[in-house]
mmCIF file of C-alpha atoms and ligand atoms in Angstrom:
data_model
loop_
_atom_site.group_PDB
_atom_site.id
_atom_site.type_symbol
_atom_site.label_atom_id
_atom_site.label_comp_id
_atom_site.label_asym_id
_atom_site.label_seq_id
_atom_site.Cartn_x
_atom_site.Cartn_y
_atom_site.Cartn_z
ATOM 1 C CA UNK A 1 0.000 0.000 0.000
ATOM 2 C CA UNK A 2 1.360 3.432 -0.840
ATOM 3 C CA UNK A 3 0.573 6.554 1.075
ATOM 4 C CA UNK A 4 0.741 9.935 -0.578
ATOM 5 C CA UNK A 5 1.189 13.214 1.238
ATOM 6 C CA UNK A 6 -1.564 15.623 0.250
ATOM 7 C CA UNK A 7 -0.288 18.752 -1.493
ATOM 8 C CA UNK A 8 0.164 21.923 0.519
ATOM 9 C CA UNK A 9 -2.664 24.192 -0.532
ATOM 10 C CA UNK A 10 -1.408 27.678 -1.363
ATOM 11 C CA UNK A 11 -3.531 30.773 -1.911
ATOM 12 C CA UNK A 12 -1.740 33.615 -3.699
ATOM 13 C CA UNK A 13 -3.552 36.921 -3.714
ATOM 14 C CA UNK A 14 -2.750 39.936 -5.895
ATOM 15 C CA UNK A 15 -4.326 43.369 -6.187
ATOM 16 C CA UNK A 16 -6.326 45.210 -8.801
ATOM 17 C CA UNK A 17 -4.648 48.282 -10.341
ATOM 18 C CA UNK A 18 -4.836 51.423 -8.181
ATOM 19 C CA UNK A 19 -3.927 55.113 -8.213
ATOM 20 C CA UNK A 20 -4.886 55.423 -11.896
ATOM 21 C CA UNK A 21 -2.565 52.644 -13.099
ATOM 22 C CA UNK A 22 -3.635 50.302 -15.916
ATOM 23 C CA UNK A 23 -2.085 47.180 -14.417
ATOM 24 C CA UNK A 24 -0.859 45.832 -11.105
ATOM 25 C CA UNK A 25 2.175 43.529 -11.390
ATOM 26 C CA UNK A 26 1.181 41.776 -8.166
ATOM 27 C CA UNK A 27 -1.862 40.207 -9.826
ATOM 28 C CA UNK A 28 -0.008 39.552 -13.108
ATOM 29 C CA UNK A 29 2.801 37.793 -11.228
ATOM 30 C CA UNK A 30 0.418 35.774 -9.039
ATOM 31 C CA UNK A 31 -1.446 34.525 -12.096
ATOM 32 C CA UNK A 32 1.796 33.616 -13.828
ATOM 33 C CA UNK A 33 3.129 31.928 -10.692
ATOM 34 C CA UNK A 34 0.069 29.695 -10.439
ATOM 35 C CA UNK A 35 -0.197 28.893 -14.158
ATOM 36 C CA UNK A 36 2.390 26.088 -14.033
ATOM 37 C CA UNK A 37 2.123 23.164 -11.577
ATOM 38 C CA UNK A 38 4.611 23.036 -8.719
ATOM 39 C CA UNK A 39 5.480 19.678 -7.125
ATOM 40 C CA UNK A 40 3.816 19.103 -3.782
ATOM 41 C CA UNK A 41 1.721 22.269 -3.922
ATOM 42 C CA UNK A 42 -1.831 23.023 -5.050
ATOM 43 C CA UNK A 43 -1.838 26.631 -6.243
ATOM 44 C CA UNK A 44 -4.857 28.919 -6.067
ATOM 45 C CA UNK A 45 -5.229 32.626 -6.789
ATOM 46 C CA UNK A 46 -7.565 35.490 -5.980
ATOM 47 C CA UNK A 47 -7.548 39.117 -7.090
ATOM 48 C CA UNK A 48 -8.400 41.541 -4.290
ATOM 49 C CA UNK A 49 -9.890 45.005 -4.823
ATOM 50 C CA UNK A 50 -7.661 47.882 -3.734
ATOM 51 C CA UNK A 51 -10.313 48.979 -1.245
ATOM 52 C CA UNK A 52 -10.109 49.084 2.533
ATOM 53 C CA UNK A 53 -12.677 46.678 4.003
ATOM 54 C CA UNK A 54 -13.785 45.066 0.718
ATOM 55 C CA UNK A 55 -10.295 43.633 0.218
ATOM 56 C CA UNK A 56 -10.640 41.688 3.462
ATOM 57 C CA UNK A 57 -14.124 40.481 2.552
ATOM 58 C CA UNK A 58 -12.708 39.166 -0.732
ATOM 59 C CA UNK A 59 -9.786 37.566 1.090
ATOM 60 C CA UNK A 60 -12.142 35.784 3.456
ATOM 61 C CA UNK A 61 -14.233 34.489 0.549
ATOM 62 C CA UNK A 62 -11.119 33.220 -1.225
ATOM 63 C CA UNK A 63 -9.911 31.466 1.935
ATOM 64 C CA UNK A 64 -13.313 29.848 2.451
ATOM 65 C CA UNK A 65 -13.372 28.688 -1.177
ATOM 66 C CA UNK A 66 -9.804 27.391 -1.460
ATOM 67 C CA UNK A 67 -9.109 26.229 2.146
ATOM 68 C CA UNK A 68 -5.392 27.027 1.990
ATOM 69 C CA UNK A 69 -2.608 25.857 4.293
ATOM 70 C CA UNK A 70 -0.540 28.877 3.236
ATOM 71 C CA UNK A 71 -1.568 32.368 2.148
ATOM 72 C CA UNK A 72 0.950 34.503 0.277
ATOM 73 C CA UNK A 73 -0.610 37.927 -0.223
ATOM 74 C CA UNK A 74 1.170 40.103 -2.780
ATOM 75 C CA UNK A 75 1.041 43.800 -3.629
ATOM 76 C CA UNK A 76 2.913 46.381 -5.661
ATOM 77 C CA UNK A 77 5.386 48.649 -3.898
ATOM 78 C CA UNK A 78 6.331 51.045 -6.676
ATOM 79 C CA UNK A 79 9.824 52.430 -6.135
ATOM 80 C CA UNK A 80 11.220 49.460 -4.247
ATOM 81 C CA UNK A 81 14.045 47.791 -6.168
ATOM 82 C CA UNK A 82 13.595 44.224 -4.942
ATOM 83 C CA UNK A 83 11.131 41.578 -3.771
ATOM 84 C CA UNK A 84 10.402 42.451 -0.153
ATOM 85 C CA UNK A 85 9.073 39.869 2.282
ATOM 86 C CA UNK A 86 7.181 41.773 4.944
ATOM 87 C CA UNK A 87 7.856 41.114 8.613
ATOM 88 C CA UNK A 88 5.162 43.143 10.361
ATOM 89 C CA UNK A 89 1.553 44.266 9.890
ATOM 90 C CA UNK A 90 0.339 47.346 11.800
ATOM 91 C CA UNK A 91 -3.160 47.924 13.149
ATOM 92 C CA UNK A 92 -3.601 51.241 11.373
ATOM 93 C CA UNK A 93 -5.117 52.605 8.177
ATOM 94 C CA UNK A 94 -3.561 55.927 7.152
ATOM 95 C CA UNK A 95 -4.106 56.701 3.476
ATOM 96 C CA UNK A 96 -1.908 59.101 1.491
ATOM 97 C CA UNK A 97 -3.989 58.453 -1.662
ATOM 98 C CA UNK A 98 -7.642 57.380 -1.958
ATOM 99 C CA UNK A 99 -8.386 53.668 -2.326
ATOM 100 C CA UNK A 100 -10.385 52.519 -5.379
ATOM 101 C CA UNK A 101 -13.650 53.410 -3.579
ATOM 102 C CA UNK A 102 -12.452 56.905 -2.671
ATOM 103 C CA UNK A 103 -11.819 56.191 1.020
ATOM 104 C CA UNK A 104 -8.964 58.009 2.746
ATOM 105 C CA UNK A 105 -8.986 56.887 6.392
ATOM 106 C CA UNK A 106 -6.580 58.647 8.730
ATOM 107 C CA UNK A 107 -5.173 56.812 11.751
ATOM 108 C CA UNK A 108 -8.052 54.356 12.031
ATOM 109 C CA UNK A 109 -7.522 50.940 13.604
ATOM 110 C CA UNK A 110 -8.159 47.984 11.312
ATOM 111 C CA UNK A 111 -9.438 45.916 14.248
ATOM 112 C CA UNK A 112 -10.526 48.096 17.184
ATOM 113 C CA UNK A 113 -8.958 46.571 20.321
ATOM 114 C CA UNK A 114 -6.765 44.306 18.151
ATOM 115 C CA UNK A 115 -3.051 44.092 18.915
ATOM 116 C CA UNK A 116 -0.922 46.967 17.619
ATOM 117 C CA UNK A 117 0.906 44.615 15.259
ATOM 118 C CA UNK A 118 1.268 41.045 14.061
ATOM 119 C CA UNK A 119 4.384 39.342 12.751
ATOM 120 C CA UNK A 120 4.316 37.272 9.558
ATOM 121 C CA UNK A 121 3.875 33.546 10.129
ATOM 122 C CA UNK A 122 5.884 32.800 6.979
ATOM 123 C CA UNK A 123 9.602 31.941 7.369
ATOM 124 C CA UNK A 124 10.574 35.355 5.996
ATOM 125 C CA UNK A 125 14.342 34.916 6.053
ATOM 126 C CA UNK A 126 14.261 31.477 4.442
ATOM 127 C CA UNK A 127 11.993 32.974 1.763
ATOM 128 C CA UNK A 128 14.425 35.837 1.108
ATOM 129 C CA UNK A 129 17.311 33.357 0.903
ATOM 130 C CA UNK A 130 15.402 31.193 -1.586
ATOM 131 C CA UNK A 131 14.622 34.138 -3.871
ATOM 132 C CA UNK A 132 18.266 35.200 -3.824
ATOM 133 C CA UNK A 133 19.357 31.618 -4.573
ATOM 134 C CA UNK A 134 17.139 31.782 -7.663
ATOM 135 C CA UNK A 135 19.196 34.781 -8.785
ATOM 136 C CA UNK A 136 16.693 37.496 -7.945
ATOM 137 C CA UNK A 137 16.971 40.440 -5.519
ATOM 138 C CA UNK A 138 15.088 40.163 -2.218
ATOM 139 C CA UNK A 139 15.127 41.510 1.306
ATOM 140 C CA UNK A 140 13.128 41.588 4.520
ATOM 141 C CA UNK A 141 10.977 44.717 4.900
ATOM 142 C CA UNK A 142 9.964 46.039 8.293
ATOM 143 C CA UNK A 143 6.985 48.017 7.063
ATOM 144 C CA UNK A 144 4.199 47.202 4.632
ATOM 145 C CA UNK A 145 3.029 50.835 4.823
ATOM 146 C CA UNK A 146 -0.411 51.894 6.030
ATOM 147 C CA UNK A 147 -2.407 51.568 2.800
ATOM 148 C CA UNK A 148 -4.482 48.617 1.558
ATOM 149 C CA UNK A 149 -1.589 46.130 1.461
ATOM 150 C CA UNK A 150 -0.883 46.540 5.160
ATOM 151 C CA UNK A 151 -4.660 46.395 5.743
ATOM 152 C CA UNK A 152 -4.863 42.988 4.033
ATOM 153 C CA UNK A 153 -1.722 41.728 5.779
ATOM 154 C CA UNK A 154 -3.078 42.747 9.196
ATOM 155 C CA UNK A 155 -6.535 41.340 8.458
ATOM 156 C CA UNK A 156 -4.998 38.057 7.306
ATOM 157 C CA UNK A 157 -2.799 37.850 10.395
ATOM 158 C CA UNK A 158 -5.776 38.604 12.632
ATOM 159 C CA UNK A 159 -7.845 35.869 10.973
ATOM 160 C CA UNK A 160 -5.013 33.406 11.492
ATOM 161 C CA UNK A 161 -4.518 34.461 15.114
ATOM 162 C CA UNK A 162 -8.178 34.368 16.065
ATOM 163 C CA UNK A 163 -9.945 31.851 13.815
ATOM 164 C CA UNK A 164 -7.689 29.897 11.484
ATOM 165 C CA UNK A 165 -4.555 28.903 13.434
ATOM 166 C CA UNK A 166 -3.791 26.029 11.037
ATOM 167 C CA UNK A 167 -3.024 28.552 8.272
ATOM 168 C CA UNK A 168 0.329 30.310 7.893
ATOM 169 C CA UNK A 169 0.448 33.522 5.951
ATOM 170 C CA UNK A 170 2.230 36.715 5.139
ATOM 171 C CA UNK A 171 2.773 39.475 2.648
ATOM 172 C CA UNK A 172 5.214 40.141 -0.181
ATOM 173 C CA UNK A 173 5.660 43.507 -1.910
ATOM 174 C CA UNK A 174 6.947 43.544 -5.492
ATOM 175 C CA UNK A 175 8.497 46.291 -7.656
ATOM 176 C CA UNK A 176 6.968 47.951 -10.696
ATOM 177 C CA UNK A 177 7.005 45.977 -13.932
ATOM 178 C CA UNK A 178 9.343 47.505 -16.570
ATOM 179 C CA UNK A 179 6.433 48.573 -18.798
ATOM 180 C CA UNK A 180 5.070 50.760 -15.968
ATOM 181 C CA UNK A 181 8.218 52.881 -15.775
ATOM 182 C CA UNK A 182 9.425 53.319 -19.341
ATOM 183 C CA UNK A 183 9.151 57.104 -18.899
ATOM 184 C CA UNK A 184 10.490 57.267 -15.333
ATOM 185 C CA UNK A 185 13.825 56.477 -13.721
ATOM 186 C CA UNK A 186 12.327 53.899 -11.349
ATOM 187 C CA UNK A 187 13.446 50.384 -10.451
ATOM 188 C CA UNK A 188 11.497 47.474 -11.922
ATOM 189 C CA UNK A 189 11.451 43.690 -12.278
ATOM 190 C CA UNK A 190 9.821 41.683 -15.091
ATOM 191 C CA UNK A 191 6.580 39.957 -14.098
ATOM 192 C CA UNK A 192 8.032 36.528 -15.001
ATOM 193 C CA UNK A 193 10.916 37.082 -12.577
ATOM 194 C CA UNK A 194 8.509 38.126 -9.842
ATOM 195 C CA UNK A 195 6.443 35.005 -10.533
ATOM 196 C CA UNK A 196 9.554 32.843 -10.168
ATOM 197 C CA UNK A 197 10.265 34.528 -6.836
ATOM 198 C CA UNK A 198 6.698 33.908 -5.631
ATOM 199 C CA UNK A 199 6.986 30.213 -6.505
ATOM 200 C CA UNK A 200 10.233 30.014 -4.532
ATOM 201 C CA UNK A 201 8.534 31.707 -1.589
ATOM 202 C CA UNK A 202 5.571 29.307 -1.635
ATOM 203 C CA UNK A 203 7.752 26.201 -1.938
ATOM 204 C CA UNK A 204 10.089 27.419 0.797
ATOM 205 C CA UNK A 205 7.265 28.312 3.172
ATOM 206 C CA UNK A 206 5.635 24.915 2.568
ATOM 207 C CA UNK A 207 8.737 22.993 3.671
ATOM 208 C CA UNK A 208 10.149 25.373 6.319
ATOM 209 C CA UNK A 209 8.741 25.400 9.838
ATOM 210 C CA UNK A 210 11.637 27.055 11.622
ATOM 211 C CA UNK A 211 12.987 30.194 10.020
ATOM 212 C CA UNK A 212 16.686 30.735 9.311
ATOM 213 C CA UNK A 213 18.502 32.510 12.104
ATOM 214 C CA UNK A 214 20.388 35.046 10.008
ATOM 215 C CA UNK A 215 20.533 38.820 10.375
ATOM 216 C CA UNK A 216 18.276 40.635 7.923
ATOM 217 C CA UNK A 217 17.468 43.562 10.186
ATOM 218 C CA UNK A 218 17.803 47.245 9.471
ATOM 219 C CA UNK A 219 19.526 50.035 11.361
ATOM 220 C CA UNK A 220 16.913 52.528 10.229
HETATM 221 N N1 PCA B 301 -0.118 48.087 -3.399
HETATM 222 C C1 PCA B 301 -0.752 48.980 -2.442
HETATM 223 C C2 PCA B 301 -2.184 48.547 -2.384
HETATM 224 C C3 PCA B 301 -2.396 47.638 -3.533
HETATM 225 C C4 PCA B 301 -1.054 47.353 -4.050
HETATM 226 O O1 PCA B 301 -0.781 46.551 -4.947
HETATM 227 C C5 PCA B 301 -0.053 48.996 -1.097
HETATM 228 O O2 PCA B 301 1.167 48.759 -1.042
HETATM 229 O O3 PCA B 301 -0.706 49.244 -0.082
#
C-alpha cells in the first residue's frame, strides 16, 4: 500500500490596479506563478480590490473557497528595487492616496482593540534566501506601509490568530514591472521574474517550519 502526502494548498492573492494605473504587477505575477504546476503544492489565486474593508471580505471568501494551508498575499510597492518579504503588519489605516472606492482613512484601527501589530507567520528569512538563490533580488521589509496592502496583511494575520490557526500567511511587496516605468527612472522587475520569486517563496514556506537565524534587520 502506498501513502501519498496531500499537497500543501497555497492561496496567492494579488491586487487590482490602483492610483490610476492600468495594471498591477502583483496580480499579473500571481497569475503567472500559479499557471504552471509546482510539485507538492496546489496553487490557487484570488484578485483583491484595492479597497479598505472590501479587500478583506474578498480575502475571506477566497480562503473559504480554497481552504489554503498557506496564504501569500502580494502587492505592488512602486519604487522598491527588490522583492520584499514583509515582517510586520500594523493595526492602522492611514491613506496618502484614496483607495479605489475613494476612502482616505486617517489613523483608524483595522481591528478596534486588536493588537498593535502582528508578525508574519511565513519563514521570511528562508523565503528571502530562496529568492536570492534563484538569482533574484530580495530583502526583509519592516513596514508594509499603512495603505491597503498593510490592511490585508493585518486582516490576514488577525484571521489566522483568532480563527484559522492552522493557516500560515504573510505578505510580499513587489516592484513595478518595466512597462510601468518606461518614462520614469524607477526600479522594476519583469513579471516573469517576480512570478519565479513567488513560486520560490511558496515552496520554501511549505517545507520550512523554523525560520533561518540570520541577520536581515535594518539600522533605520
Ligand atoms: N499596493 C498597495 C495597495 C495595492 C497594491 O498593490 C499597497 O502597497 O498598499
